[in-house]
Amino acid sequence: MSATQVTADASLRYPLTFSPFTLKNVELRNRIIRTSMGSGIPAGGLINDDLIAFHVARARGGIALTYIDPAKTHWSSPAFIDNTRPEVVDGMLRLTSAVHAEGTAVFQQMMHGGPTNIPQDGTAPWGASAVPDPGLGMVCRPMTRWMIDELVAGFVTAGRHAQQGGIDGIEVHGGHGYIFSSFLSPATNHRTDEYGGPFENRIRLLCEVLGALRDAVGRDYPVGVRLSADAAEHQTSGADIARVVAALEEQDLVDFVNLSLGSHYGRDLLMGGIHEPPGYQLEVNGDIARGTSLPTIVTGRFGAVDQVESVLGSGGIDLVAMVRATIADPDLVRKTAEGRAHLIRPCIACNQACAGGLNTRGRVSCTVNPSAGREIASGDDSLASALPRRVLVIGGGPCGAEAARAGALAGHAVTLVEAADELGGQLRYVRNSPHRKDLGRLLDYYQAVLDDLGVDVRTGVTATADLVRELAPDAIIVATGSTPRRDGFQTLRPWAAPDGFDSADVLTSWDVMGGAETGGTVVILDEVGHYETLDVAHLLVGQGRRVRLISRFSLIAASLEMRWDMIGAPNAKLLYEGDFEFYPRRVVTSVRDGVVTFASPEAPDDEETIAYDDLVTISGNVPEASLFEQLREGPWIVRVVGDAVGPRLLEAATYEGNQAIRSLEPGWVRPTIRFGQSGSAM
Ligand code: SF4
């Protein structure tokens, strides 16, 4: 690495991970890389300072190779970096020079979304045949000769611009349901010309593009391909991808293979969420990698270097991608190399602010790392305070813990007071979730980092106005969170609780996740439609309960930030493995004598009933801000943040905790930001 050396302990423990690798003629200092992702950070198709800072941070953190955003190759498929224009080269030169200075190589992916993307002029998407993509749903424009010629020329131009910009190598995106996938799969390629029918024809377009690129950039310049089995019935299988790899190797068209999994026909596999374990793609890709002599890259929710070492040890795999893990902590590699792995901020696979941020606001950030994608404006380096103070943080949930971390980094003397016996706030309950136990790692991280930074953490201490006066801080951050409501509130019926609700015994998500005993049939009334709902339903189904979920939403966990088929669908599938039924878009009208009565707003007279043993209400939380009101007048600066302002997402909690510390500085400007609109911080 540029400045930090790998300790002897780390070398012994991770000999494969910390061994160098030569990819064609590019020297990589270790085996951990970042493959391509759309970040939304580039502006107007060009590389900007924010994107440079994003990649420099990860390069400083020890990554061996980073991919910038995929290249737009033709007007028929927009992408964040417009490699069709020569102006892109200047920014690339600035980025590659800055990243190279940190000892990290830079690659770029050449992509064309084909059936999944609307062309820039709003015309129909390009594809092998007139088959709509299951996500976009628009019938494709089958590519004719001139379109194929333009596509090949577009890839050549884009590749040349990358090379001129100092990019060390390029790859063609041949998977994920994009243009080459649409030709490769017989299910979407219905052509009768030389690009359809037998395998040799369906692979022809990919071979032509790779061959033309090779000719344009020269044989010494690394050119690779990204491929993914659709992993869906009647679509491209792992065996098909192995055949593609063999054909490309035989024709000497690529220098490396980057293996992924899924497409728009198996979207839950693209970026595995809480439903997938680390390494979930290896079942398909391990054999493909071992079947080729080309250098290989694998990916799939890897979050720790132990996992990387184990993958490399399994043979046939040369490089491992850690994309989300290094959004969450850019210094993951460096901290491991230095023997400080306990201080790595873990990716929790929520997909809330990275891919979800791209989905909801067009730009990547991170739920657990408020600096991600904002390295210049909100990086840890910019926290240093001009006026160190005594800062009291009240509340040890993620918002308060982040405020304490940022405050200590800023140079303040920080005391954190938490009423419970441990940090975490409502996230403590998620430790009991069948599929989100990983969130507990975030709490372990905050405990470790606050210890490391010397924050005075006082758990089991209830903050009162008297205690605050006794501590006499200069600044107070009130992060007292929120509590679940039990009053039967419904968004679609805000004027009154269901008849009889006030005399019913109800449980909340906190009760259930905290270990409350329940009877055989449990009805969940869901107003939130987020991870909190999934946690409760998964736990109860796993305990063998008959679970009946009544929701105001049309889909299970409809508020999740990703497209429903990526996270909602696979989690719904897990629920249906038990005794589970879902009642979408319903409003509850009465709860009496162990029977809940409900109906759709569109057919209010068609009432249904369910007899239950226990009733769980997940209807949002109530802010707990009373201490803020008591402390507003005083000889201190006071801020209220996170759920104490209003219950929102976990991303908002960590972001506001961090911003609260910045807001203590003179000249601080209130940020303009938008989070996902609904859901819960749990
Ligand atoms: Fe990981 Fe969530 Fe951050 Fe994405 S937003 S990088 S999934 S922690």
XYZ file of C-alpha atoms and ligand atoms in Angstrom, residues 324 327-328 346-354 365-368, ligand 1:
24
model
C -20.619 -2.273 -0.662
C -18.689 2.040 0.604
C -19.429 1.382 4.275
C -19.604 -3.106 8.617
C -21.872 -3.074 5.607
C -25.225 -4.376 6.838
C -26.529 -5.339 3.365
C -29.508 -3.013 3.758
C -29.152 -1.573 0.237
C -30.905 1.478 1.694
C -28.581 4.306 0.721
C -26.179 2.802 -1.843
C -24.385 7.098 -0.176
C -24.396 4.689 2.753
C -26.673 4.048 5.712
C -23.797 3.446 8.094
Fe -23.951 -1.600 2.839
Fe -26.323 -0.523 3.414
Fe -24.124 1.022 3.153
Fe -25.207 -0.127 1.031
S -26.163 1.421 2.317
S -23.072 -0.035 1.529
S -25.873 -2.079 1.834
S -24.524 -0.543 4.721
